[in-house]
mmCIF file of C-alpha atoms and ligand atoms in Angstrom:
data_model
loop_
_atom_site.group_PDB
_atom_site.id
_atom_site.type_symbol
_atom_site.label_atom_id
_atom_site.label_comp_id
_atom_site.label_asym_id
_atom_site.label_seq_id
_atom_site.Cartn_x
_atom_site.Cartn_y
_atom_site.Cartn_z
ATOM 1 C CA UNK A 1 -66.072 36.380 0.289
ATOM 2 C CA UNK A 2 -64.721 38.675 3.199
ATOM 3 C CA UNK A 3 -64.248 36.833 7.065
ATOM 4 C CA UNK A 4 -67.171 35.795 8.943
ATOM 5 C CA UNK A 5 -68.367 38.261 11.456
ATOM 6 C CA UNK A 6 -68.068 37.679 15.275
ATOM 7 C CA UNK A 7 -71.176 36.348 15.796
ATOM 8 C CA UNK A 8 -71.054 33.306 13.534
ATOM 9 C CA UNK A 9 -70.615 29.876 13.801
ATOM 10 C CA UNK A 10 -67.457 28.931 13.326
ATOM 11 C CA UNK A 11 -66.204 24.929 13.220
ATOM 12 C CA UNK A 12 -63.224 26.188 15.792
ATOM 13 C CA UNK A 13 -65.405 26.907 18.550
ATOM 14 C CA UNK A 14 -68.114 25.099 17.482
ATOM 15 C CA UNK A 15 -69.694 22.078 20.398
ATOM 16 C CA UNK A 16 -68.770 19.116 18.172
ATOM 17 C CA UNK A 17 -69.902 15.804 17.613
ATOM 18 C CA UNK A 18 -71.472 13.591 19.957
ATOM 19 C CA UNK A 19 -69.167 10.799 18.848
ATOM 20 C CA UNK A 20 -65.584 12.032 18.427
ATOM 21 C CA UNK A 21 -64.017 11.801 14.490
ATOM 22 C CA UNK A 22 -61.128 12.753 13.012
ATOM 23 C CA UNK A 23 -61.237 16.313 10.699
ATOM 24 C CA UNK A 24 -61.572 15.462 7.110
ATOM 25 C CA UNK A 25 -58.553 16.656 5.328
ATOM 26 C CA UNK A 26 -61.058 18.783 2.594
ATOM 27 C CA UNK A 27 -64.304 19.781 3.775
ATOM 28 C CA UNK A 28 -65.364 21.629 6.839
ATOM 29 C CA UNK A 29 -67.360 20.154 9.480
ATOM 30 C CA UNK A 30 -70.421 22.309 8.626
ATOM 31 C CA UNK A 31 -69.587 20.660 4.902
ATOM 32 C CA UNK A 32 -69.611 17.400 6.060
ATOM 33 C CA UNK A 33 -72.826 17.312 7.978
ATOM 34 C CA UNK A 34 -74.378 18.840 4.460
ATOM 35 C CA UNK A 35 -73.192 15.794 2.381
ATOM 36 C CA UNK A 36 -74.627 13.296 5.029
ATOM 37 C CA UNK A 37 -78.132 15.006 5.309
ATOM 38 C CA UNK A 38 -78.124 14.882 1.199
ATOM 39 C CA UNK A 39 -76.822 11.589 0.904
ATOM 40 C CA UNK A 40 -79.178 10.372 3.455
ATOM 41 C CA UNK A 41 -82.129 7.677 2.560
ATOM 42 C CA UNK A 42 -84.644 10.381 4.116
ATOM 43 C CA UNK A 43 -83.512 12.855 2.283
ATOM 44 C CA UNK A 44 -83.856 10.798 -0.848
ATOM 45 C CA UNK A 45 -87.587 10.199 0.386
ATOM 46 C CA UNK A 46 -88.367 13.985 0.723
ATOM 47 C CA UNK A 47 -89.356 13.824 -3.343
ATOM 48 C CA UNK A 48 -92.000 12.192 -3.000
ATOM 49 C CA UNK A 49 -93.926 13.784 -0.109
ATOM 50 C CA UNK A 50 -96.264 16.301 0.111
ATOM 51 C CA UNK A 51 -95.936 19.596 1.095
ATOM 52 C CA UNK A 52 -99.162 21.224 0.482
ATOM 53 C CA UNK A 53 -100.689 18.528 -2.473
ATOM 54 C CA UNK A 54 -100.578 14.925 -2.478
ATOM 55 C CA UNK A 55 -97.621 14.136 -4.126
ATOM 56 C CA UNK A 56 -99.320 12.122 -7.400
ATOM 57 C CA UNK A 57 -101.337 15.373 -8.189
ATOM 58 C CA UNK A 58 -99.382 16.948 -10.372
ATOM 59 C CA UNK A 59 -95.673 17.215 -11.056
ATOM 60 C CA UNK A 60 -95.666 20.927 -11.040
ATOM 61 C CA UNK A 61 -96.030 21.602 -7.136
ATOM 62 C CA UNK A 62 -93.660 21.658 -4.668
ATOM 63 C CA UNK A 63 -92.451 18.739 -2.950
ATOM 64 C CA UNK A 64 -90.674 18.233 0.403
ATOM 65 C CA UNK A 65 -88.101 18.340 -1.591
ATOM 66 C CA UNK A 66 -88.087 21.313 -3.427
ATOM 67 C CA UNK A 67 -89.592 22.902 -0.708
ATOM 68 C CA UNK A 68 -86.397 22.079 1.264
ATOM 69 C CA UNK A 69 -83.984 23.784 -1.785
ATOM 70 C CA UNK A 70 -85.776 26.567 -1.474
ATOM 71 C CA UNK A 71 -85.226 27.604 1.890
ATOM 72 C CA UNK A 72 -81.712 26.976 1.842
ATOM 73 C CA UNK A 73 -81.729 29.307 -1.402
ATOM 74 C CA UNK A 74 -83.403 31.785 0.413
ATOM 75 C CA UNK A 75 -81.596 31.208 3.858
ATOM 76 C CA UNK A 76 -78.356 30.833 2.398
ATOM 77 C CA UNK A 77 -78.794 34.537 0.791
ATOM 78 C CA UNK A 78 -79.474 35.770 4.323
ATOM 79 C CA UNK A 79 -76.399 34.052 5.898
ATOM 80 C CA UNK A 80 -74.014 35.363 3.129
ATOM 81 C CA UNK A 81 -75.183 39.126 3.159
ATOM 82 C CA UNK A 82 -74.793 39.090 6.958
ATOM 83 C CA UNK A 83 -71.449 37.729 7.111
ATOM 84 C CA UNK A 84 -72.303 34.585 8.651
ATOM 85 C CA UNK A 85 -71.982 30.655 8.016
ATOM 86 C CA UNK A 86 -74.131 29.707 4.508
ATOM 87 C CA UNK A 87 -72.443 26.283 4.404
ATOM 88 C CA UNK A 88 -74.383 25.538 8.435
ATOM 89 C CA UNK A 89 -77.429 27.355 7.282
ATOM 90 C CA UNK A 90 -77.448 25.158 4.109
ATOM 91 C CA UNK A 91 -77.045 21.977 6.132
ATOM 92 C CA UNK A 92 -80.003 23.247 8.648
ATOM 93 C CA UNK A 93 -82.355 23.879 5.441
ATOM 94 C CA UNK A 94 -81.762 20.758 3.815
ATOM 95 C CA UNK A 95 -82.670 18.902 6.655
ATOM 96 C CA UNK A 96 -85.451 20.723 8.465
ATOM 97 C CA UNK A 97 -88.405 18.452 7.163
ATOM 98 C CA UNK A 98 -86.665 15.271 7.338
ATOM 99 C CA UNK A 99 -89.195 14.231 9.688
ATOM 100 C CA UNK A 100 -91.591 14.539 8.191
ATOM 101 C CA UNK A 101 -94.908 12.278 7.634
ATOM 102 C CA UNK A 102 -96.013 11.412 4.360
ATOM 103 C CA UNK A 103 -99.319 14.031 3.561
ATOM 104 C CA UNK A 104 -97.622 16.650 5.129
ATOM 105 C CA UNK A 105 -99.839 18.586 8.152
ATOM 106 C CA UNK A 106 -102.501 16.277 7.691
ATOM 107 C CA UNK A 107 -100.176 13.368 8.362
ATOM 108 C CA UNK A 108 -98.616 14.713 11.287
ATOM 109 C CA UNK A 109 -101.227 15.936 13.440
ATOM 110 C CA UNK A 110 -102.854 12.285 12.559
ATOM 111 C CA UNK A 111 -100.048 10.659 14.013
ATOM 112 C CA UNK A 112 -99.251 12.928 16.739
ATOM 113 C CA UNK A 113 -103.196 11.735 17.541
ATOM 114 C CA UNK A 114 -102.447 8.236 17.347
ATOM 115 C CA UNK A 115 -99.488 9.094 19.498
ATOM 116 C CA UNK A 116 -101.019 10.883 22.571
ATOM 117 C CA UNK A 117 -100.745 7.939 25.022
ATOM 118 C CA UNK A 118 -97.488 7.562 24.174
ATOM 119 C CA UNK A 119 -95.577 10.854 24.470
ATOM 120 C CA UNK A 120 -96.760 12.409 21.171
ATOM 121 C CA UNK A 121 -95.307 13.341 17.583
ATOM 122 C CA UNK A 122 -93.647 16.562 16.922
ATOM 123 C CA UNK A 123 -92.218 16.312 13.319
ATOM 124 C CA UNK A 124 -89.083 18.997 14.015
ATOM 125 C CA UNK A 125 -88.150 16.309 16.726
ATOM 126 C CA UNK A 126 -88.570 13.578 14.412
ATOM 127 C CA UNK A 127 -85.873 15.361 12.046
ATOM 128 C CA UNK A 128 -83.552 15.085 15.137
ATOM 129 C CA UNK A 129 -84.395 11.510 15.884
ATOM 130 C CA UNK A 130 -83.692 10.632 11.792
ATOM 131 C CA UNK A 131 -80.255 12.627 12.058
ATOM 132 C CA UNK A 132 -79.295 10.768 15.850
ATOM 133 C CA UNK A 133 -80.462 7.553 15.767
ATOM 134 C CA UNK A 134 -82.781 6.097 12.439
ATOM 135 C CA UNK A 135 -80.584 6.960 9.416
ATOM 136 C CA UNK A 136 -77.901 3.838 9.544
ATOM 137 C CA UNK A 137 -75.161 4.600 7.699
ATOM 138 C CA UNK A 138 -72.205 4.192 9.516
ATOM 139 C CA UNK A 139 -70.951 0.997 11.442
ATOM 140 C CA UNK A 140 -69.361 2.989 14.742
ATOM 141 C CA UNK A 141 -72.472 5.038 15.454
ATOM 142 C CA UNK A 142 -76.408 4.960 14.961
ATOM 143 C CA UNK A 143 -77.807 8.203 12.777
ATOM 144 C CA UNK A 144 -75.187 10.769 10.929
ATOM 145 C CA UNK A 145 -73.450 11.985 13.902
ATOM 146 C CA UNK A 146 -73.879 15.923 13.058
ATOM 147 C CA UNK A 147 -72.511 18.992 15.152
ATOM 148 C CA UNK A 148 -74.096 20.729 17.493
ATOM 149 C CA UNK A 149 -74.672 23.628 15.663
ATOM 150 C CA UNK A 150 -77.130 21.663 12.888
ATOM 151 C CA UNK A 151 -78.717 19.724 15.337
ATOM 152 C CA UNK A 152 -79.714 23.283 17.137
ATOM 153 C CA UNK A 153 -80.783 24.554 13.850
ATOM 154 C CA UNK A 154 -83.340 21.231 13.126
ATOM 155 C CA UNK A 155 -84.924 21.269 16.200
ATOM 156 C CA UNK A 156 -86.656 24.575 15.944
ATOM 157 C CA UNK A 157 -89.445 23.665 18.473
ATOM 158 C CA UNK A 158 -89.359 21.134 21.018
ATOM 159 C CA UNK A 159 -92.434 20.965 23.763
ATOM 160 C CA UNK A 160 -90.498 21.270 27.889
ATOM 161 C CA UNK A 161 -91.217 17.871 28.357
ATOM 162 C CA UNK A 162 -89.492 16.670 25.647
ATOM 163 C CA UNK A 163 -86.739 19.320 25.797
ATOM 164 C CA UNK A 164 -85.911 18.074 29.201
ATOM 165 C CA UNK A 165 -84.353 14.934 27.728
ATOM 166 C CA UNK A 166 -82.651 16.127 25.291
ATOM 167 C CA UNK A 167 -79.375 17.511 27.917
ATOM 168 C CA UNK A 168 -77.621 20.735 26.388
ATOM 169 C CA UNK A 169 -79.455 20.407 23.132
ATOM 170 C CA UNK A 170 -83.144 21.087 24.732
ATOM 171 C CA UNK A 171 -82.174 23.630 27.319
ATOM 172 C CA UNK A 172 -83.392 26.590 25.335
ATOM 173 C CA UNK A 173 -86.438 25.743 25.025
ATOM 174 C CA UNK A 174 -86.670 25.432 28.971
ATOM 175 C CA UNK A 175 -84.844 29.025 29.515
ATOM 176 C CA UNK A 176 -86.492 30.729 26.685
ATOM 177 C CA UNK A 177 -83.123 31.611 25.297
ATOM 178 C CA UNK A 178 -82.324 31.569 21.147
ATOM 179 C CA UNK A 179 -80.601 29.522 19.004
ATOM 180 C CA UNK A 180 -77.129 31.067 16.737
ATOM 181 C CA UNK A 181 -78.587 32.931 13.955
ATOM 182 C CA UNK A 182 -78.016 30.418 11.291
ATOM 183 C CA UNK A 183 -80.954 28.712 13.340
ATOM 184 C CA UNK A 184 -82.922 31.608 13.271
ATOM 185 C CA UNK A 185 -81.924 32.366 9.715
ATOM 186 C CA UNK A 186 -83.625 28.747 8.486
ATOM 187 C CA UNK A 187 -86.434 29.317 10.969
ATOM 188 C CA UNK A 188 -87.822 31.762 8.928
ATOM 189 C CA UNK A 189 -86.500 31.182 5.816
ATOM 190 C CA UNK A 190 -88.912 27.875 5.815
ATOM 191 C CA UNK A 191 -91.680 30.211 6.149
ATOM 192 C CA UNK A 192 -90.937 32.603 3.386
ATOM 193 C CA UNK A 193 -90.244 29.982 1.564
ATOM 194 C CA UNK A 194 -93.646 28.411 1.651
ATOM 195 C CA UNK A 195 -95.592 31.400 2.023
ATOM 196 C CA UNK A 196 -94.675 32.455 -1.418
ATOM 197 C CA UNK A 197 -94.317 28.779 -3.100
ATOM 198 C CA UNK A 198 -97.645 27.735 -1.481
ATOM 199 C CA UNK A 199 -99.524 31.495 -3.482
ATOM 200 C CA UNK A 200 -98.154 30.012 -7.002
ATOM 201 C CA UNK A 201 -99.135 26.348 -6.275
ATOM 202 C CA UNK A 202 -102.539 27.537 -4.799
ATOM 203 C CA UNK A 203 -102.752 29.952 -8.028
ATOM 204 C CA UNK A 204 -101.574 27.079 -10.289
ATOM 205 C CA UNK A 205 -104.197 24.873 -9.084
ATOM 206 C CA UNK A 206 -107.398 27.181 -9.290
ATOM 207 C CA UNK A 207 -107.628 27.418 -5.554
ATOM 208 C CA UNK A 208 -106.769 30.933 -4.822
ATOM 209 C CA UNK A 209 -107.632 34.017 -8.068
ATOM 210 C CA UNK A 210 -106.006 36.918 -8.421
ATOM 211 C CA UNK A 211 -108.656 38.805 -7.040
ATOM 212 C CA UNK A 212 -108.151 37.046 -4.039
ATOM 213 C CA UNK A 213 -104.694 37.557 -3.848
ATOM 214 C CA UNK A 214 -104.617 41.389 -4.316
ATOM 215 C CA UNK A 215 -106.589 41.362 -0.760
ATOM 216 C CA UNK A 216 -103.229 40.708 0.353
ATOM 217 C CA UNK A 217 -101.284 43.851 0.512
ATOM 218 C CA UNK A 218 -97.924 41.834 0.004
ATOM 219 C CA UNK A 219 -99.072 40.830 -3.235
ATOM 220 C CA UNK A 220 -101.339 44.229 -3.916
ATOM 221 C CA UNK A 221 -98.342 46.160 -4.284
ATOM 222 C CA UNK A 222 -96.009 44.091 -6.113
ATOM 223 C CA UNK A 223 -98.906 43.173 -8.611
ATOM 224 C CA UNK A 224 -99.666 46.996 -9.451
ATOM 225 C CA UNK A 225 -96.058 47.524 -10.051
ATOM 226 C CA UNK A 226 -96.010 44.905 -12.517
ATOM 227 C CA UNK A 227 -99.608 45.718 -14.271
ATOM 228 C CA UNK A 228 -98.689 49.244 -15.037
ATOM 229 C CA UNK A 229 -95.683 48.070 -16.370
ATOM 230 C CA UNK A 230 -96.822 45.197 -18.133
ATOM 231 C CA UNK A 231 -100.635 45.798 -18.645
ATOM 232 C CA UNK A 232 -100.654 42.662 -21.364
ATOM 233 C CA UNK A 233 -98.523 39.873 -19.494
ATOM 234 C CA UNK A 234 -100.081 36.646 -19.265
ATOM 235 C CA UNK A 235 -101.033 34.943 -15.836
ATOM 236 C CA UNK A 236 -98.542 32.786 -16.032
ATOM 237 C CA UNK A 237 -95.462 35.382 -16.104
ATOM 238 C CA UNK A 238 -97.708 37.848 -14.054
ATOM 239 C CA UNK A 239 -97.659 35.737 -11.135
ATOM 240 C CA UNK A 240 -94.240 34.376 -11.384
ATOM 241 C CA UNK A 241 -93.305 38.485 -11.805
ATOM 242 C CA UNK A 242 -95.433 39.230 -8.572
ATOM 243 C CA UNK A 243 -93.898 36.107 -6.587
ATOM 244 C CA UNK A 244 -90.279 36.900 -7.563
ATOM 245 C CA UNK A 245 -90.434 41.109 -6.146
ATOM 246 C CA UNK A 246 -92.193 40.058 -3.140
ATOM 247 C CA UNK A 247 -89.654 37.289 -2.364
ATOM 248 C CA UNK A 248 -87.019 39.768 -2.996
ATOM 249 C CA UNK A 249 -88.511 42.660 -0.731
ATOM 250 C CA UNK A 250 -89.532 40.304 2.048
ATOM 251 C CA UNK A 251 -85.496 39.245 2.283
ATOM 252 C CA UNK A 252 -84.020 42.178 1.524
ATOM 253 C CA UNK A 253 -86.258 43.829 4.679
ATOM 254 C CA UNK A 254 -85.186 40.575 6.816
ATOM 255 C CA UNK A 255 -81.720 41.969 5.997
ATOM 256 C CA UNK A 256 -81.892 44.861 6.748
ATOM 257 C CA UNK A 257 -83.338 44.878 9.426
ATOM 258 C CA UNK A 258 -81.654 42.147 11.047
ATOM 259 C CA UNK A 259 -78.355 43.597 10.329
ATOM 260 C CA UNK A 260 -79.974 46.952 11.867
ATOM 261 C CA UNK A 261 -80.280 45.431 15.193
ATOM 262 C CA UNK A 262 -77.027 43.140 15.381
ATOM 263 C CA UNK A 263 -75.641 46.972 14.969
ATOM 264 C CA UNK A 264 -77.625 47.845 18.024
ATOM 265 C CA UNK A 265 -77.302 44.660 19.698
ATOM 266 C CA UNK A 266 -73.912 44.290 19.108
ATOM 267 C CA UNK A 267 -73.097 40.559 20.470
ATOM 268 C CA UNK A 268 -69.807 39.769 20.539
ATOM 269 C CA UNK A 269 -69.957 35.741 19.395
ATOM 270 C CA UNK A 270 -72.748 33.143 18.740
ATOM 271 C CA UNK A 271 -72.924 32.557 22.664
ATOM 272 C CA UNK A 272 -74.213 36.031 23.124
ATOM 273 C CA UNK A 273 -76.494 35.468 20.767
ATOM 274 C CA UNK A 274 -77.375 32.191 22.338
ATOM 275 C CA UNK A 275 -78.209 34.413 25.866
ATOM 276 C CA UNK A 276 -80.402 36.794 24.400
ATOM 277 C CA UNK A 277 -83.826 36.303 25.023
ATOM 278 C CA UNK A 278 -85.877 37.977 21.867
ATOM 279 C CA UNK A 279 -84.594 36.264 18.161
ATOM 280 C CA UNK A 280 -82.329 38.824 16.018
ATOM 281 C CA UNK A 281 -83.096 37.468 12.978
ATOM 282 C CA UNK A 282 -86.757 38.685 12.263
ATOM 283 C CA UNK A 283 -88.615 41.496 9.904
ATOM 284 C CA UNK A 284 -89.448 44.415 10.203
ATOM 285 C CA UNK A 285 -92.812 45.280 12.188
ATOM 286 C CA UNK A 286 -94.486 46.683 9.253
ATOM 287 C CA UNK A 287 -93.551 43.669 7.071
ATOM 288 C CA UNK A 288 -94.007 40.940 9.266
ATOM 289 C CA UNK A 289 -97.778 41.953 9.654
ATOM 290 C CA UNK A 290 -97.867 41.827 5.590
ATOM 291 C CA UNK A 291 -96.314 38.292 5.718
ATOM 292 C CA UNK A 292 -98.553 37.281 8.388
ATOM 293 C CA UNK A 293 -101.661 38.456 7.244
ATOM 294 C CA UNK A 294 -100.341 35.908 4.051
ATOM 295 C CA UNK A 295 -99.685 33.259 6.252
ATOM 296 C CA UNK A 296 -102.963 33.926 7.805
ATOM 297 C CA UNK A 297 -105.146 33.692 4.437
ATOM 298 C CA UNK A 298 -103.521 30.593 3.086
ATOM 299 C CA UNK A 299 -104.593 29.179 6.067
ATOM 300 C CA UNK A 300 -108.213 29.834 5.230
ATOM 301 C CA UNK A 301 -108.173 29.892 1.799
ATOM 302 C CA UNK A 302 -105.910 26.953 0.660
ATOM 303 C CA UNK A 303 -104.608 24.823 3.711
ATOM 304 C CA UNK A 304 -108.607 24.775 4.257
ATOM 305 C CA UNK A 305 -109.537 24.936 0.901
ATOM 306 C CA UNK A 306 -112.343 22.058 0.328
ATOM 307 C CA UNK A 307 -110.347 20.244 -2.500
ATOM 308 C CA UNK A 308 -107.507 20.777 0.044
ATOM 309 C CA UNK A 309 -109.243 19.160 2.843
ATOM 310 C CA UNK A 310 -110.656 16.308 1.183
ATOM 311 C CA UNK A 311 -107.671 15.202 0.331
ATOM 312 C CA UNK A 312 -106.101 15.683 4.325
ATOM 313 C CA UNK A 313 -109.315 13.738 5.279
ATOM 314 C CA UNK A 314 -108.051 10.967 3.529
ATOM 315 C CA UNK A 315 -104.842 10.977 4.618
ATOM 316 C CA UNK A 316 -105.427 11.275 8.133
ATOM 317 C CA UNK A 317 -107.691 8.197 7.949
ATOM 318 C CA UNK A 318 -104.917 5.843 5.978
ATOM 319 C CA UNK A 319 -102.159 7.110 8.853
ATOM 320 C CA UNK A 320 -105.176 5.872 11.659
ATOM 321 C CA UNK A 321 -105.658 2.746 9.879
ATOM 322 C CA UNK A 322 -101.391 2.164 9.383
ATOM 323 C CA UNK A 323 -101.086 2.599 13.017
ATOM 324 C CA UNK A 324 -104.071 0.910 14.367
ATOM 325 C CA UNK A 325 -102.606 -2.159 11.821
ATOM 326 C CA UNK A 326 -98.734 -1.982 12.923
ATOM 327 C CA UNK A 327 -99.634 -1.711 16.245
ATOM 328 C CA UNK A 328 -101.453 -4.700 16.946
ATOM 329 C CA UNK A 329 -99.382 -6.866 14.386
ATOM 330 C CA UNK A 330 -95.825 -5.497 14.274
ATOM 331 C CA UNK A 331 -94.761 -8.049 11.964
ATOM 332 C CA UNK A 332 -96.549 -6.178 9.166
ATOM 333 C CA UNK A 333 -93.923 -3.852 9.261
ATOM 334 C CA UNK A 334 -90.675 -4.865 7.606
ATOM 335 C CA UNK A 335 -88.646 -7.185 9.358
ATOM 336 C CA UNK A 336 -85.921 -4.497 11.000
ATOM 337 C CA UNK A 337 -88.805 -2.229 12.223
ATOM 338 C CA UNK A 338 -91.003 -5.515 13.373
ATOM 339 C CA UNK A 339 -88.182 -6.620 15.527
ATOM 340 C CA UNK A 340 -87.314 -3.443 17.175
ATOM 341 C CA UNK A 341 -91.269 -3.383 17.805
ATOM 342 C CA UNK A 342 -91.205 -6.748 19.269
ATOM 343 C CA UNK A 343 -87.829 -7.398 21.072
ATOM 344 C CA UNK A 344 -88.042 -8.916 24.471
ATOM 345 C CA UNK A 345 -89.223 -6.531 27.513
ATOM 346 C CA UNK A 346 -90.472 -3.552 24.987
ATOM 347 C CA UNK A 347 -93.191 -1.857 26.706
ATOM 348 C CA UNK A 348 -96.225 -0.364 24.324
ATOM 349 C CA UNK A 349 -94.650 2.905 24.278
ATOM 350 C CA UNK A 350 -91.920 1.941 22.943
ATOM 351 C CA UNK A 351 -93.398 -0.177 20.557
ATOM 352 C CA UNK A 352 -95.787 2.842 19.566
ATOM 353 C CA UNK A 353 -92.425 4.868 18.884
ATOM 354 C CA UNK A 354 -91.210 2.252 16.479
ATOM 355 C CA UNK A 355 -94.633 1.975 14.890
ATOM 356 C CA UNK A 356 -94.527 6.117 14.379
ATOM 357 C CA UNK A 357 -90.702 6.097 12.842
ATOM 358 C CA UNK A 358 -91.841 3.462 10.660
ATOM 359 C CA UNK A 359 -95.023 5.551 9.456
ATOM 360 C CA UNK A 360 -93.039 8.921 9.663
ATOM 361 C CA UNK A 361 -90.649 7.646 7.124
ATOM 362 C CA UNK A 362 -92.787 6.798 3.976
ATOM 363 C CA UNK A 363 -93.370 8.513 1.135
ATOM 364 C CA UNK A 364 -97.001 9.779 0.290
ATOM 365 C CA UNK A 365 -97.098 6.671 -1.939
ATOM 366 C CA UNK A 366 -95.473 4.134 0.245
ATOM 367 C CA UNK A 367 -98.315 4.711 2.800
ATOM 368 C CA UNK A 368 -101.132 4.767 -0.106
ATOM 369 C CA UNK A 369 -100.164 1.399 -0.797
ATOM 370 C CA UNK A 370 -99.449 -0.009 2.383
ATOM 371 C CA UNK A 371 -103.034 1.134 3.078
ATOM 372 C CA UNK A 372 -104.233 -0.627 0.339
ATOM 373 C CA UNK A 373 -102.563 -3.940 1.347
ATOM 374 C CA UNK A 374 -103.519 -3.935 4.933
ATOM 375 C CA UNK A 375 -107.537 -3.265 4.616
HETATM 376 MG MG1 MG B 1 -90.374 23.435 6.024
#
């Protein structure tokens, strides 16, 4: 493969660690931070939570998991076709959802209720906190000690107040200024990704029909393509057909059109790109509406699909009850998390935080049977 191009992120120049190590004599530093994220207990965990369906549903749907190797497929693609860092952008993808709460959207905005006396729950922060401080894996520092450059790439949101804690690492969000385009490369990577993964698990399920589905003119065009030249193909193959082409033309325009305007743009290194104040990495006009409008009637049709819902209702009620539970007996949590909750001078905000990593980090069945043992 031919020399990164100027604008990349390059281990050289790259910010570092926030605890000083020696190089390893045969991996990269971008390398490195990959193997920790996937040998990681929370990476481990991301099997068996949900993305869109409860995790016990069915073993054909996407996981966090899957989910997760999807986006670095796709982002990874993107990153080697513009000349810059795949090994970074694979790190970022693998670990974007590593915070998050069992029963995926459901789960979070539960907790991030349960949370709003006590400074909240944003799950892209949580993925930072499980990377700098909750993973324990080494004896010389808490978390897995990554570089700047993946930390920038995991923490794709971050609210000001919580930005303004977080020193060098938070200040874009406070000067509206961009992350290096392996960032912004993952960023929407994750939503291709689940865009099109979320139409064939909504199809697979008998939530969304195909006459649905050709309202959306993404999938409308690829579909007649692939009737008139298959007028017998089963659903099965039709839809995977369908899903594949409009994977393909949504990255190929994200190519080419973000390699269209780093021509125009011309920044000279990853700090340039760092002081722009619009993202680089985005689609076209004409296919970003497409892809919204998508985004737009999953939202309606599955996220808020009734067999959807009743599910999320569920969920959000076992996360109410978990907290509600931890919080006024701590020592219903294992014995690590019930003495961080409960060690001398600890304040009920800080106790709350404990109670939320602890909740954060189960699985979709973890929580179901906590629940079940605590009512
Ligand atoms: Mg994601």
């Amino acid at each position: 493969m031919g020399s990164f191009a100027s604008y990349a992120a390059r281990e050289e120049s790259g910010k570092g660690r926030r605890h000083p190590e020696p190089a390893a004599p045969y991996r990269s530093d971008y390398q490195r931070d990959r193997d920790r994220i996937v040998h990681s207990t929370a990476f481990r965990r991301l099997v068996y939570k949900t993305q869109v369906f409860v995790n016990h549903e069915g073993d054909l749907y996407r996981t966090r998991l899957t989910h997760s190797l999807e986006v670095s497929q796709i982002a990874r693609t993107v990153a080697r076709a513009l000349r810059l860092n795949e090994t970074l952008v694979e790190a970022i993808s693998l670990a974007h959802d590593l915070g998050h709460t069992p029963f995926g959207h459901a789960g979070q905005d539960a907790l991030n209720a349960c949370m709003r006396d006590f400074g909240g729950f944003e799950h892209n922060l949580q993925s930072l906190r499980v990377v700098d401080q909750l993973e324990e894996k080494y004896a010389e520092f808490p978390g897995l000690n990554l570089t700047f450059e993946t930390r920038e790439g995991i923490l794709k949101h971050c609210s000001a107040r919580n930005a303004r804690e977080l020193g060098e690492l938070g200040r874009r969000f406070l000067e509206r200024r961009q992350p290096g385009l392996e960032a912004q490369i993952t960023n929407i990577a994750d939503a291709i990704a689940y865009n099109h993964h979320d139409v064939d698990d909504g199809f697979r399920a008998g939530l969304l029909s195909l006459d649905e589905l050709r309202g959306q003119k993404l999938f409308n065009e690829q579909y007649e393509v692939v009737h008139r030249r298959y007028p017998a193909l089963g659903d099965r193959r039709l839809i995977h057909e369908i899903i594949r082409r409009m994977i393909d033309k949504v990255v190929t325009d994200l190519i080419d059109n973000t390699a269209r305007r780093l021509e125009s743009l011309a920044p000279a290194s990853i700090d340039d790109v760092r002081g722009l104040e619009d993202p680089v990495v985005v689609l076209s006009d004409a296919v970003f509406e497409d892809h919204n409008a998508l985004k737009r009637f999953l939202n309606q049709h599955l996220y808020r699909h009734a067999k959807v819902t009743e599910m999320t209702d569920k969920a959000k009620l076992m996360i109410e009850v978990l907290f509600e539970r931890y919080q006024s007996d701590p020592d219903r949590m294992t014995e690590e998390f019930a003495s961080r909750a409960t060690a001398d001078g600890m304040d009920e905000t800080i106790k709350a935080r404990v109670v939320a990593d602890y909740i954060a980090g189960m699985t979709d069945r973890f929580a179901i049977a906590e629940h079940e043992r605590l009512i």
